[in-house]
PDB file of C-alpha atoms in Angstrom:
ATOM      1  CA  UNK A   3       0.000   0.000   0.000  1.00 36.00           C
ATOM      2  CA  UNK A   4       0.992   3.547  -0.475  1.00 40.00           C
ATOM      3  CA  UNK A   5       2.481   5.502   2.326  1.00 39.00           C
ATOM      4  CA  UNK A   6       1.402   8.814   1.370  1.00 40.00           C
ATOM      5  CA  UNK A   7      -0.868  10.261   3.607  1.00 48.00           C
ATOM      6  CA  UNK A   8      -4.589  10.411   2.950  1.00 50.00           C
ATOM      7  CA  UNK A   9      -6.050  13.757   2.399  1.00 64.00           C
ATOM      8  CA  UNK A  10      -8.821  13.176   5.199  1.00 84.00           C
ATOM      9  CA  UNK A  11      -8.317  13.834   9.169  1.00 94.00           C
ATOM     10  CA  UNK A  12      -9.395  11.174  11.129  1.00 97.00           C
ATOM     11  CA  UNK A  13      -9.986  11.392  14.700  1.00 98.00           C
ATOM     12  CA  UNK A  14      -6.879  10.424  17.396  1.00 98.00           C
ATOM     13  CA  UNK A  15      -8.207   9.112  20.601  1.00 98.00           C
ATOM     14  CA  UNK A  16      -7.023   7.776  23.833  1.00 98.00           C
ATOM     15  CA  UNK A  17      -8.961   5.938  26.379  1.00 98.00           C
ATOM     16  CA  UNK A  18      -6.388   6.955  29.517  1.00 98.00           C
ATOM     17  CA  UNK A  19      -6.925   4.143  32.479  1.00 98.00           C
ATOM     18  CA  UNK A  20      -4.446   1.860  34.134  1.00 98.00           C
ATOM     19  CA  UNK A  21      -3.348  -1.639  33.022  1.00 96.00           C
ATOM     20  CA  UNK A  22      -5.286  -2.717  35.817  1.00 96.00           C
ATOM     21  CA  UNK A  23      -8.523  -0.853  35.355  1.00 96.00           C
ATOM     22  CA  UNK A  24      -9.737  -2.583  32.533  1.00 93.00           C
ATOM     23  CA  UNK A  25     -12.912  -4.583  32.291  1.00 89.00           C
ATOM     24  CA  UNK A  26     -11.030  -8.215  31.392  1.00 87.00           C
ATOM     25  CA  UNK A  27      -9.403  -7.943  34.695  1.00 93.00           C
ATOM     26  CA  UNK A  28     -11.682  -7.222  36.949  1.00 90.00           C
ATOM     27  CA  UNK A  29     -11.797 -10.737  38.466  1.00 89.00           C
ATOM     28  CA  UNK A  30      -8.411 -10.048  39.676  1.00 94.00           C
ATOM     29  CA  UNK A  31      -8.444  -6.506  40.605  1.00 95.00           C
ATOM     30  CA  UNK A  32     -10.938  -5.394  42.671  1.00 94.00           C
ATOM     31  CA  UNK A  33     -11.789  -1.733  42.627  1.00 93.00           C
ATOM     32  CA  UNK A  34     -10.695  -1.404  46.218  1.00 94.00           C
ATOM     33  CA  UNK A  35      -7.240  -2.199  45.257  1.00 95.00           C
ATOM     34  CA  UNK A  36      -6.355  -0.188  42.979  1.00 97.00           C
ATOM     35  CA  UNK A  37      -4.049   2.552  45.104  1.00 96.00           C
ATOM     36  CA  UNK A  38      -2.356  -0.751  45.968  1.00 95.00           C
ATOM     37  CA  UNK A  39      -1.694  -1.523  42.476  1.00 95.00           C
ATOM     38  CA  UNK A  40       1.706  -0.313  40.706  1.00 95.00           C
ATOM     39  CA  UNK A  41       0.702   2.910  38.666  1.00 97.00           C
ATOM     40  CA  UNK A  42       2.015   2.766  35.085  1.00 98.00           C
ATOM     41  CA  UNK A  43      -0.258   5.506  33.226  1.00 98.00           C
ATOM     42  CA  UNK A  44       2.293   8.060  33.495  1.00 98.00           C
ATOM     43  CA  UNK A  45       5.317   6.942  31.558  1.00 98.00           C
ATOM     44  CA  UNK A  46       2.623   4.911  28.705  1.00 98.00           C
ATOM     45  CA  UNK A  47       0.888   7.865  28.211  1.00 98.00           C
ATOM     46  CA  UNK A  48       4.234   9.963  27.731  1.00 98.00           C
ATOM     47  CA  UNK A  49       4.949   7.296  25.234  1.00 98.00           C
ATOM     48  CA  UNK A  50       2.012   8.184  23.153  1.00 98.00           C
ATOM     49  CA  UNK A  51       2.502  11.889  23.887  1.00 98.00           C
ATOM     50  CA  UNK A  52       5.939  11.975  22.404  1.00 98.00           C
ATOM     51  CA  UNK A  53       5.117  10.256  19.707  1.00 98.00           C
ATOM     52  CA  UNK A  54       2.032  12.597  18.665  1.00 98.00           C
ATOM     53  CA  UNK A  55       5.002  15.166  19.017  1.00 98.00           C
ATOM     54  CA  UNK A  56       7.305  13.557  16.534  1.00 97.00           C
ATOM     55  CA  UNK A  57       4.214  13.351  14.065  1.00 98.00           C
ATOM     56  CA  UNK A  58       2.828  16.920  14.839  1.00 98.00           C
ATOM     57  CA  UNK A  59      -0.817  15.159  15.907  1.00 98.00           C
ATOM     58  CA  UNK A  60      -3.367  17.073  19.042  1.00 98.00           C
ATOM     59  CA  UNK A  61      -5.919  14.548  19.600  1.00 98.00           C
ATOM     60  CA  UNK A  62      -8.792  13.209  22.269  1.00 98.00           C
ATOM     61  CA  UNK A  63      -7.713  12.113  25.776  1.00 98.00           C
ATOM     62  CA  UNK A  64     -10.650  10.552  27.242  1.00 98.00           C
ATOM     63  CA  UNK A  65      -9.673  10.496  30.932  1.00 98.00           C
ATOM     64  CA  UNK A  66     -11.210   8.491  34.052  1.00 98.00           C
ATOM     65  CA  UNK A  67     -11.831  10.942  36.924  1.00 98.00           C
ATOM     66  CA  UNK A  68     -10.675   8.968  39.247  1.00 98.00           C
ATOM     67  CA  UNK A  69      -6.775   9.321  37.501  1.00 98.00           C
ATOM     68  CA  UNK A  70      -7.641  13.511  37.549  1.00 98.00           C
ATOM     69  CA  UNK A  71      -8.284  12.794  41.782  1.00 98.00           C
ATOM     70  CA  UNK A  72      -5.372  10.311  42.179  1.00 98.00           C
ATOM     71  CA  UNK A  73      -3.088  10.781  39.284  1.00 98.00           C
ATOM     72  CA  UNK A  74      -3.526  14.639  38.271  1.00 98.00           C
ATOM     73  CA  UNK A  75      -0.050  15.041  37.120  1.00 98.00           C
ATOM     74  CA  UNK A  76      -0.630  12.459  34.660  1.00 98.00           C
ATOM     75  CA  UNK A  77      -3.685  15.270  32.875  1.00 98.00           C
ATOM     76  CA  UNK A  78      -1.326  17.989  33.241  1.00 98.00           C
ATOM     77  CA  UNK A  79       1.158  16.495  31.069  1.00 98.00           C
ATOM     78  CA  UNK A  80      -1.662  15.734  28.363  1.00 98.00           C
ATOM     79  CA  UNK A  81      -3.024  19.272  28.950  1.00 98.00           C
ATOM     80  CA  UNK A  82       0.733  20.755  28.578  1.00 98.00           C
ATOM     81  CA  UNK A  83       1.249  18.983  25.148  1.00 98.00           C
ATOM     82  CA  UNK A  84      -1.922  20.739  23.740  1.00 98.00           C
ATOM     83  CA  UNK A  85      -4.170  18.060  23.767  1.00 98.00           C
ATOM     84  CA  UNK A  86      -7.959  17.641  24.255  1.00 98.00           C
ATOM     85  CA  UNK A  87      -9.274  16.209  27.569  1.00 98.00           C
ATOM     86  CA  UNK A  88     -12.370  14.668  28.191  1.00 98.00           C
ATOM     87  CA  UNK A  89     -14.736  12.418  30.056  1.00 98.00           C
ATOM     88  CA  UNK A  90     -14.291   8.611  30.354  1.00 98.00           C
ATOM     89  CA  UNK A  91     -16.536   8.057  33.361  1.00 98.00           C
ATOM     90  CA  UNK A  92     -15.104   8.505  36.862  1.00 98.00           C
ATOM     91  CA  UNK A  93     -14.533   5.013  37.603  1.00 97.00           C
ATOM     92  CA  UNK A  94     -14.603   2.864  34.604  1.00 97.00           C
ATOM     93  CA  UNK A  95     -18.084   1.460  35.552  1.00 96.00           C
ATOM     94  CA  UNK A  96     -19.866   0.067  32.655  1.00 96.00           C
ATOM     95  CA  UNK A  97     -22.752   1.926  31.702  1.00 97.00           C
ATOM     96  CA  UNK A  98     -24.607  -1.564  31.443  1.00 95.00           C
ATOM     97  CA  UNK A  99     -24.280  -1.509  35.348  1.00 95.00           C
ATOM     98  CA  UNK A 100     -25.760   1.861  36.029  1.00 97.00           C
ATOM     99  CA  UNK A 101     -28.893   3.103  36.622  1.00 98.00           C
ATOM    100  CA  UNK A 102     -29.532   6.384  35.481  1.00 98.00           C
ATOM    101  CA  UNK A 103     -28.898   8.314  38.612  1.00 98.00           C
ATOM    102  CA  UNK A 104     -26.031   6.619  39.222  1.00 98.00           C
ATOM    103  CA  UNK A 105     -24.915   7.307  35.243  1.00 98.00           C
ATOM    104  CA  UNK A 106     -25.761  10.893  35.780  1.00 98.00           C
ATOM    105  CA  UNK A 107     -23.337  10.766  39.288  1.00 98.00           C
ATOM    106  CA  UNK A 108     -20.100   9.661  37.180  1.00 98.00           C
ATOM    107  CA  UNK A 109     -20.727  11.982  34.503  1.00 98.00           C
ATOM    108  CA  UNK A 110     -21.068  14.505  36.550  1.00 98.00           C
ATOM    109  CA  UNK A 111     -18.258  13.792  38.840  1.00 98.00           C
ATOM    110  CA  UNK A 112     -15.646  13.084  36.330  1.00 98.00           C
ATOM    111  CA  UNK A 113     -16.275  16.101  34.251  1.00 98.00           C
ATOM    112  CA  UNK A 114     -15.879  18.337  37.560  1.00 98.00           C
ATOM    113  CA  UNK A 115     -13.333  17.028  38.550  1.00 98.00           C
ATOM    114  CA  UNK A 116     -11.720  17.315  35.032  1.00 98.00           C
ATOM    115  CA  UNK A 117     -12.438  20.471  34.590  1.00 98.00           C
ATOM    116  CA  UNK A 118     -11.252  21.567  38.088  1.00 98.00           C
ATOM    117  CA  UNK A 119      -7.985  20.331  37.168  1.00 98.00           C
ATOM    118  CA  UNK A 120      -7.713  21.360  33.542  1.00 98.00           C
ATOM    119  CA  UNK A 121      -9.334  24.935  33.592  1.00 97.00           C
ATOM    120  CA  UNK A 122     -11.102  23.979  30.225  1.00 97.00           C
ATOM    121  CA  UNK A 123     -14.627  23.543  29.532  1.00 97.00           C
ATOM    122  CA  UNK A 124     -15.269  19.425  28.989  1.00 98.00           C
ATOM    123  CA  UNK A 125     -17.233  18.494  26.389  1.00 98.00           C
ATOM    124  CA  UNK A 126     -16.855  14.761  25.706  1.00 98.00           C
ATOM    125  CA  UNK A 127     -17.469  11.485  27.216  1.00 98.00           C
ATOM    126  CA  UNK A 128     -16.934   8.160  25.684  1.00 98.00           C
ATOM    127  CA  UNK A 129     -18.290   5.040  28.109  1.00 98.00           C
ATOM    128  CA  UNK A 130     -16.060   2.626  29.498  1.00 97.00           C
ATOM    129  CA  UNK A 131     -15.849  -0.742  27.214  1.00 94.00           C
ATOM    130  CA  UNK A 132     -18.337   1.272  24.566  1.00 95.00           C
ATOM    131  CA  UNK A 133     -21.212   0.097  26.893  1.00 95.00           C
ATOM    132  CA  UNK A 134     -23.875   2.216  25.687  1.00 96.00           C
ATOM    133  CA  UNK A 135     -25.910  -0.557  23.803  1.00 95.00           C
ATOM    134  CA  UNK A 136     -29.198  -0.710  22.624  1.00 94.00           C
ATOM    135  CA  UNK A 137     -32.020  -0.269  25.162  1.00 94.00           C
ATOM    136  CA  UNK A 138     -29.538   2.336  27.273  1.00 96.00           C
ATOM    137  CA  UNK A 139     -30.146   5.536  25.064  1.00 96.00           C
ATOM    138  CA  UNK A 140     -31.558   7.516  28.211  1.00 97.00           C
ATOM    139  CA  UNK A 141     -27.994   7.717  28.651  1.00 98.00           C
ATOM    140  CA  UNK A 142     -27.888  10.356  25.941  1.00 97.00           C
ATOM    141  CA  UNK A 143     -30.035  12.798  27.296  1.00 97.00           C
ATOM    142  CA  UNK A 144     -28.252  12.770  30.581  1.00 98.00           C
ATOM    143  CA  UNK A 145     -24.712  13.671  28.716  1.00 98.00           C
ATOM    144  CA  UNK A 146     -26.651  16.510  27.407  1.00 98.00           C
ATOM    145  CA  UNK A 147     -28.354  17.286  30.518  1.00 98.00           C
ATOM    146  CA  UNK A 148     -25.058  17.507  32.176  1.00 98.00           C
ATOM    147  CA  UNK A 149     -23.415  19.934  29.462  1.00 98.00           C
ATOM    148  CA  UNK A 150     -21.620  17.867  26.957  1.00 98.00           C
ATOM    149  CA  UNK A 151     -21.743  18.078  23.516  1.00 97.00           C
ATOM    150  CA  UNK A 152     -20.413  14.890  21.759  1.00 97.00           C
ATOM    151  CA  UNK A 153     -20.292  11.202  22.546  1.00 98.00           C
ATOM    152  CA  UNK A 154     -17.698   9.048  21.424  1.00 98.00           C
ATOM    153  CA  UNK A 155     -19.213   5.581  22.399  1.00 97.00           C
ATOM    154  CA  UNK A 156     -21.003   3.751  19.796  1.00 96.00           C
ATOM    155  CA  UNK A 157     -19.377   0.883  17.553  1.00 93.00           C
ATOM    156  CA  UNK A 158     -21.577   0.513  14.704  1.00 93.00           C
ATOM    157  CA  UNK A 159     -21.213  -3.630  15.024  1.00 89.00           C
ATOM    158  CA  UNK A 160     -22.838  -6.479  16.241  1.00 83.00           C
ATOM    159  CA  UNK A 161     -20.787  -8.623  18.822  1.00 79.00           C
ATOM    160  CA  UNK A 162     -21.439  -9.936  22.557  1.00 76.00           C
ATOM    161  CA  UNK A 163     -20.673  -6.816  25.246  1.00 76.00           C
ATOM    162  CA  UNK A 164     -21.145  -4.199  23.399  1.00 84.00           C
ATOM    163  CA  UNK A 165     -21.888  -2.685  19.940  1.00 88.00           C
ATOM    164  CA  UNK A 166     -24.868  -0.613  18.415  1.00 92.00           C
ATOM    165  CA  UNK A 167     -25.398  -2.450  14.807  1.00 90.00           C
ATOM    166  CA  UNK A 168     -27.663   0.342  13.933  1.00 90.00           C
ATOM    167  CA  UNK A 169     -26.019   3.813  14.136  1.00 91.00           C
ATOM    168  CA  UNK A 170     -24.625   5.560  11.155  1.00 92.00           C
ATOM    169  CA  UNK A 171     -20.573   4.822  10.484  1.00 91.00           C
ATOM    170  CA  UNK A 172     -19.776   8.853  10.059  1.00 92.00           C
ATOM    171  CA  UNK A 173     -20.487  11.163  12.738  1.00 94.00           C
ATOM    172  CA  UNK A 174     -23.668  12.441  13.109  1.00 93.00           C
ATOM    173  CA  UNK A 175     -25.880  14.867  15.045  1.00 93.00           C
ATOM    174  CA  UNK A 176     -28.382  12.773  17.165  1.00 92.00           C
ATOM    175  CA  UNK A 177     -31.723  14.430  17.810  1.00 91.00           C
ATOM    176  CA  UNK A 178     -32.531  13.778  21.549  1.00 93.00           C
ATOM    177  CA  UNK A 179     -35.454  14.374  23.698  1.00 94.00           C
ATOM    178  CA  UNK A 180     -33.137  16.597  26.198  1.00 95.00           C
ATOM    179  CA  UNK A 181     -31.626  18.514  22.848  1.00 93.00           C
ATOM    180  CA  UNK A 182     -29.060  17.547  20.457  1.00 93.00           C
ATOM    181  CA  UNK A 183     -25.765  15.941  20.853  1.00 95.00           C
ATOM    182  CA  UNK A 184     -22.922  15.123  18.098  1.00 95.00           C
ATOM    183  CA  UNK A 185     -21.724  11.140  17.969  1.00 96.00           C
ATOM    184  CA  UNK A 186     -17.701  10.115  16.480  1.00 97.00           C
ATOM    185  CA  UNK A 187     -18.491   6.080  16.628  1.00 96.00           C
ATOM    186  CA  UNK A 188     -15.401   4.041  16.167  1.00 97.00           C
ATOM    187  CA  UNK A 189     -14.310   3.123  12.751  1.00 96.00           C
ATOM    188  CA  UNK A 190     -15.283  -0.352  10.910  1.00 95.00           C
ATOM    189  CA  UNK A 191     -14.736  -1.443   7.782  1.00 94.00           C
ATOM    190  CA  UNK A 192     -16.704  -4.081   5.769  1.00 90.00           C
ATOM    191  CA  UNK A 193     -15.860  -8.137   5.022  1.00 87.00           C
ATOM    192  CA  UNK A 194     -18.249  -9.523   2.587  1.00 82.00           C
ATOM    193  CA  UNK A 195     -21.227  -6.833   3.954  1.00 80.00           C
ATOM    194  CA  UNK A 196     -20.268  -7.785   7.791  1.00 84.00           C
ATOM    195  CA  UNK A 197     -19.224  -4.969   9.821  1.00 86.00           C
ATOM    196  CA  UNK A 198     -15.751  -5.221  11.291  1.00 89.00           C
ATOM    197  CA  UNK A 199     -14.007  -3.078  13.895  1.00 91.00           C
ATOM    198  CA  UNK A 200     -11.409  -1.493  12.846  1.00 93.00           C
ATOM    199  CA  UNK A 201     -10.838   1.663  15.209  1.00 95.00           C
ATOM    200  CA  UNK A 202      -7.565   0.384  16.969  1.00 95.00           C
ATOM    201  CA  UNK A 203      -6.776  -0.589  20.628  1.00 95.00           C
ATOM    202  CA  UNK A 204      -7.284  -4.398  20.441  1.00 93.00           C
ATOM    203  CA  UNK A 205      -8.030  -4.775  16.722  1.00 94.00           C
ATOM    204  CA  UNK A 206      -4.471  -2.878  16.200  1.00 96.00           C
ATOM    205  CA  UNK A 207      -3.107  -5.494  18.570  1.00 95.00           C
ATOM    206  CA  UNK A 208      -4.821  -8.662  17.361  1.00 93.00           C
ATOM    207  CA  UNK A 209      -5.527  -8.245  13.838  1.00 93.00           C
ATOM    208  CA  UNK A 210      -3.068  -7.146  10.873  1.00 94.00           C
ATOM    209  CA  UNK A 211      -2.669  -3.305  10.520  1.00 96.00           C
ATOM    210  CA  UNK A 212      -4.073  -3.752   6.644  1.00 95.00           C
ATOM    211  CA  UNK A 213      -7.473  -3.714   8.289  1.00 95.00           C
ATOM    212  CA  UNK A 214      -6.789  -1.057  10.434  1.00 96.00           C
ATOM    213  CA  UNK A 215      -5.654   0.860   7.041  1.00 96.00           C
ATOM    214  CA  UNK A 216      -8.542  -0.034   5.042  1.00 95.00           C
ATOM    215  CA  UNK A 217     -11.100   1.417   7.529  1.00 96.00           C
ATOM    216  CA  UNK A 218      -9.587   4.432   7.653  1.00 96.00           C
ATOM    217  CA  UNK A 219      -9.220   4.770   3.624  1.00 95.00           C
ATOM    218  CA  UNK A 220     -12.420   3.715   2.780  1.00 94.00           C
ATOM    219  CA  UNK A 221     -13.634   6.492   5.117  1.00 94.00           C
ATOM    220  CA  UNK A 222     -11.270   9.430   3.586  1.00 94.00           C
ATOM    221  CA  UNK A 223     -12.912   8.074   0.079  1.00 93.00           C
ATOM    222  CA  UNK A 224     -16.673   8.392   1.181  1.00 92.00           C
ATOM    223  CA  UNK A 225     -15.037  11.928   2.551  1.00 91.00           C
ATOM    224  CA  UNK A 226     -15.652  11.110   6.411  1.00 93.00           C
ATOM    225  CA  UNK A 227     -13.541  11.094   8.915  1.00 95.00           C
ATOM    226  CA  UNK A 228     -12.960   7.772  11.015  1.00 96.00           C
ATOM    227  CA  UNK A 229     -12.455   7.749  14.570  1.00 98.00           C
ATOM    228  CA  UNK A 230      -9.220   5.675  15.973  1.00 98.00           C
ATOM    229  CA  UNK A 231      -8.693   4.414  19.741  1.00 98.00           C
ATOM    230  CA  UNK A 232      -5.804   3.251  21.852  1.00 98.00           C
ATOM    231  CA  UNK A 233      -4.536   2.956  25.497  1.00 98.00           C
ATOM    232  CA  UNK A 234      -1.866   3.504  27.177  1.00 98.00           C
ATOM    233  CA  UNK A 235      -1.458   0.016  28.459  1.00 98.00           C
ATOM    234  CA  UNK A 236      -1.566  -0.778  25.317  1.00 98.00           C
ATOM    235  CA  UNK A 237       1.751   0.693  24.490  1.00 98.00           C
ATOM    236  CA  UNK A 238       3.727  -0.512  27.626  1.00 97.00           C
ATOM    237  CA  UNK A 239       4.823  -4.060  26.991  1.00 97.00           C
ATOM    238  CA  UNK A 240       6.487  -4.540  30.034  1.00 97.00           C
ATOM    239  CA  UNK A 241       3.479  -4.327  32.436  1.00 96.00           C
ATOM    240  CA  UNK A 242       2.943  -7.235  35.091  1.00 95.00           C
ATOM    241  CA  UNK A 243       1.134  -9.868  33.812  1.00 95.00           C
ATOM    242  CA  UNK A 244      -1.782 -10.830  36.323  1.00 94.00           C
ATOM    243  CA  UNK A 245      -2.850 -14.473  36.450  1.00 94.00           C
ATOM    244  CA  UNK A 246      -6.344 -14.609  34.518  1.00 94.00           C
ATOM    245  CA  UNK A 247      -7.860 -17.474  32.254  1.00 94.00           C
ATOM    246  CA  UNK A 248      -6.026 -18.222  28.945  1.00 94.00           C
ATOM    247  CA  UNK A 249      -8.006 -16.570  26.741  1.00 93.00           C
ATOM    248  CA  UNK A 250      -8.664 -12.960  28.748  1.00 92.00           C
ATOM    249  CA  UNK A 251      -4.818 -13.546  28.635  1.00 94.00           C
ATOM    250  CA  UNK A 252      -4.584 -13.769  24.861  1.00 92.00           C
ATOM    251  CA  UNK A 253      -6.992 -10.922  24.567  1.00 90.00           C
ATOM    252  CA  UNK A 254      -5.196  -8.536  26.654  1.00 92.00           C
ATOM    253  CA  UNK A 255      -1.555  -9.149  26.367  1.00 95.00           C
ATOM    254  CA  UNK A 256      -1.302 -10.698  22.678  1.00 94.00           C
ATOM    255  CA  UNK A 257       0.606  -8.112  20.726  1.00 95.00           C
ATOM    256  CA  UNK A 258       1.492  -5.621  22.916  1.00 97.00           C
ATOM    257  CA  UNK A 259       5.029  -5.423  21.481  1.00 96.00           C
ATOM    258  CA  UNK A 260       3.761  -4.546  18.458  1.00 96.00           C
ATOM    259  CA  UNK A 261       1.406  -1.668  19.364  1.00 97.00           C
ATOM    260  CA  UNK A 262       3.957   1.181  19.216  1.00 97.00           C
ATOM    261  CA  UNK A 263       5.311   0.281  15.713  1.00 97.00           C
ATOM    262  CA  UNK A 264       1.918  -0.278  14.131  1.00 97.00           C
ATOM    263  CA  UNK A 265       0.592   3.270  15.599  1.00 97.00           C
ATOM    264  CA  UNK A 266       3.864   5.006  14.320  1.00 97.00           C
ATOM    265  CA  UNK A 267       3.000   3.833  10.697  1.00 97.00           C
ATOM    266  CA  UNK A 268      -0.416   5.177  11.380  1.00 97.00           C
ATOM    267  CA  UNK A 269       0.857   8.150  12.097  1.00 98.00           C
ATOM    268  CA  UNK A 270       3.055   8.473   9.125  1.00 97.00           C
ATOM    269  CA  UNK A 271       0.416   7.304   6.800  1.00 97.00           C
ATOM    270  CA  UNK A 272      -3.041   9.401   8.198  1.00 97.00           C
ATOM    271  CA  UNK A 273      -4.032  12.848   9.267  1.00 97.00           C
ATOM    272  CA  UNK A 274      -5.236  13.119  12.634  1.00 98.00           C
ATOM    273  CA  UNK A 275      -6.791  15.431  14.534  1.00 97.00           C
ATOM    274  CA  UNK A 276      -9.206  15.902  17.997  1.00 98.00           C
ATOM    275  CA  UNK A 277     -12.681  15.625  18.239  1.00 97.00           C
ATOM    276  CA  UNK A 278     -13.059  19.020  19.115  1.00 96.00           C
ATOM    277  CA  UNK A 279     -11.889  20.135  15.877  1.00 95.00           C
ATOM    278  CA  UNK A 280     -14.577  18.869  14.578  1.00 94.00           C
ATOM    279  CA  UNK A 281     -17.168  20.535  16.987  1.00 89.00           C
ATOM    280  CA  UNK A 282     -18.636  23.584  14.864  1.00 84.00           C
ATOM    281  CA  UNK A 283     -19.558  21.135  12.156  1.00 79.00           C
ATOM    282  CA  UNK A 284     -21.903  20.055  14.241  1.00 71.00           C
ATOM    283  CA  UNK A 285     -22.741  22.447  17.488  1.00 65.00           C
ATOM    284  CA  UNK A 286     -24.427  25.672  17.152  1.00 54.00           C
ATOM    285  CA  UNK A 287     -23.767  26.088  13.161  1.00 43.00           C
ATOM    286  CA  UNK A 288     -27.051  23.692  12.343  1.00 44.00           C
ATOM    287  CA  UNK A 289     -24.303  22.030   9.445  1.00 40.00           C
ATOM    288  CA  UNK A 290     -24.596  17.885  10.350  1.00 43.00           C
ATOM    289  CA  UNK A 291     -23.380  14.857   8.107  1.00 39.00           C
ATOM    290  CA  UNK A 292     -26.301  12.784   9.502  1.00 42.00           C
ATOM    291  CA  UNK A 293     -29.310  14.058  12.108  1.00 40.00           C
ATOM    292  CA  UNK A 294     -30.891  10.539  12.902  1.00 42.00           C
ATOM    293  CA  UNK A 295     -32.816  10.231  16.107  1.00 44.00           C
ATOM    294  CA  UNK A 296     -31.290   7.085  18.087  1.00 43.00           C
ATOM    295  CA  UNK A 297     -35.208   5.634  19.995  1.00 39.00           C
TER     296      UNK A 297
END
């Protein structure tokens, strides 16, 4: 394939959370250990940082609010390197496992305490593990209730834990009972008319980086832009290795090694940008891609 750049900007975004915070280890790490757990964020997320500098790229930092209460300096550093911060939940609680008041508590907590550390006006939120799923779209209004403008957690696919087959693949403007609110779902590409993700974080890791590349071409061709993930644990190949079943193992370590490499020729090959960049096409100027009504 070519390695000259595509003329479209796609979306850069990070999910920032600990090696230990994620959902496929939750068996082994309880919630209430976590201060007791070695803290790794900081120097993976430099990793990605300084290599966003080499390439010139600002993107998305979706950040628990829990790291802004117990890791702050780790948000300084993204806010000192010109990126965008915002909302990942307070404490990676799936959104499956919430009631609404209790939604409406994490959203609201994170982004204060985001915003207390920042100085800057949060707009976004994307749910932990993508877990708003069909069935959970009251979880919409209360993002807008609580002052954000864009969501950034819908995978347009079909697969056990999360996914919402039937939203659009470009962003759109979603038409809410509580108002309006702009949606980046993760990029996907097709395999003989079956949606495949394709957005990065464990597709980058477990699948080959052509499929990574087509999504993101085939979007720049229908003139969208596509919206790419990683974590920071993702990049940091020397992280303890906690004793969990064989195949959460193969899920979550398989390929770390290669995660920097494969996001460096993304880099090279793609334009990226943050969500935010992206805002006025789609807040306040009445100019959408899509206005669909998610029911």
């Amino acid at each position: 394939m070519s390695p000259e750049k595509s003329p479209a900007t796609h979306f850069f975004t990070v999910d920032v959370e600990e090696h230990f915070q994620v959902q496929a280890l939750e068996s082994v790490v309880s919630r209430d250990d976590w201060l007791l757990q070695p803290s790794r964020v900081g120097q993976s997320t430099d990793a990605i940082l300084e290599s966003l500098n080499r390439h010139g790229v600002r993107g998305t930092f979706f950040v628990l609010g829990w790291l802004a209460k117990h890791r702050p300096e780790v948000v300084r550093s993204i806010v000192r390197a010109g990126h965008e911060v915002a909302s990942h939940g307070f404490s990676h609680r799936r959104v499956t496992h919430l009631t609404p008041d209790a939604f409406r508590e994490e959203v609201r907590s994170s982004k204060s305490a985001l915003e207390d550390l920042t100085g800057d006006v949060v707009n976004g939120y994307r749910a932990p593990s993508f877990s708003i799923v069909p069935g959970l779209e009251w979880a919409f209004d209360v993002l807008v209730e609580e002052g954000y403008s864009y969501d950034s957690s819908l995978f347009p696919i079909r697969r056990p834990g999360y996914g919402y087959a039937s939203a659009p693949r470009a962003p759109y403007l979603m038409r809410r009972p509580a108002g309006s609110l702009a949606e980046f779902p993760l990029a996907t590409t097709n395999f003989f008319r079956f949606p495949v993700p394709a957005a990065g974080g464990g597709y980058l890791r477990q699948l080959p980086l052509g499929v990574i590349r087509r999504a993101f071409r085939e979007a720049g061709q229908r003139g969208e832009s596509a919206t790419f993930y990683i974590h920071p644990w993702e990049v940091d190949a020397d992280q303890p290795r906690l004793p969990v079943s064989p195949i959460t193992y193969l899920r979550h370590y398989r390929g770390l090694e290669t995660t920097m490499g494969k996001l460096e020729t993304l880099l090279t090959e793609f334009r990226f940008a943050p969500i935010c960049s992206a805002l006025s096409r789609f807040v306040g100027t009445g100019q959408t891609l899509h206005t669909v009504g998610v029911a």
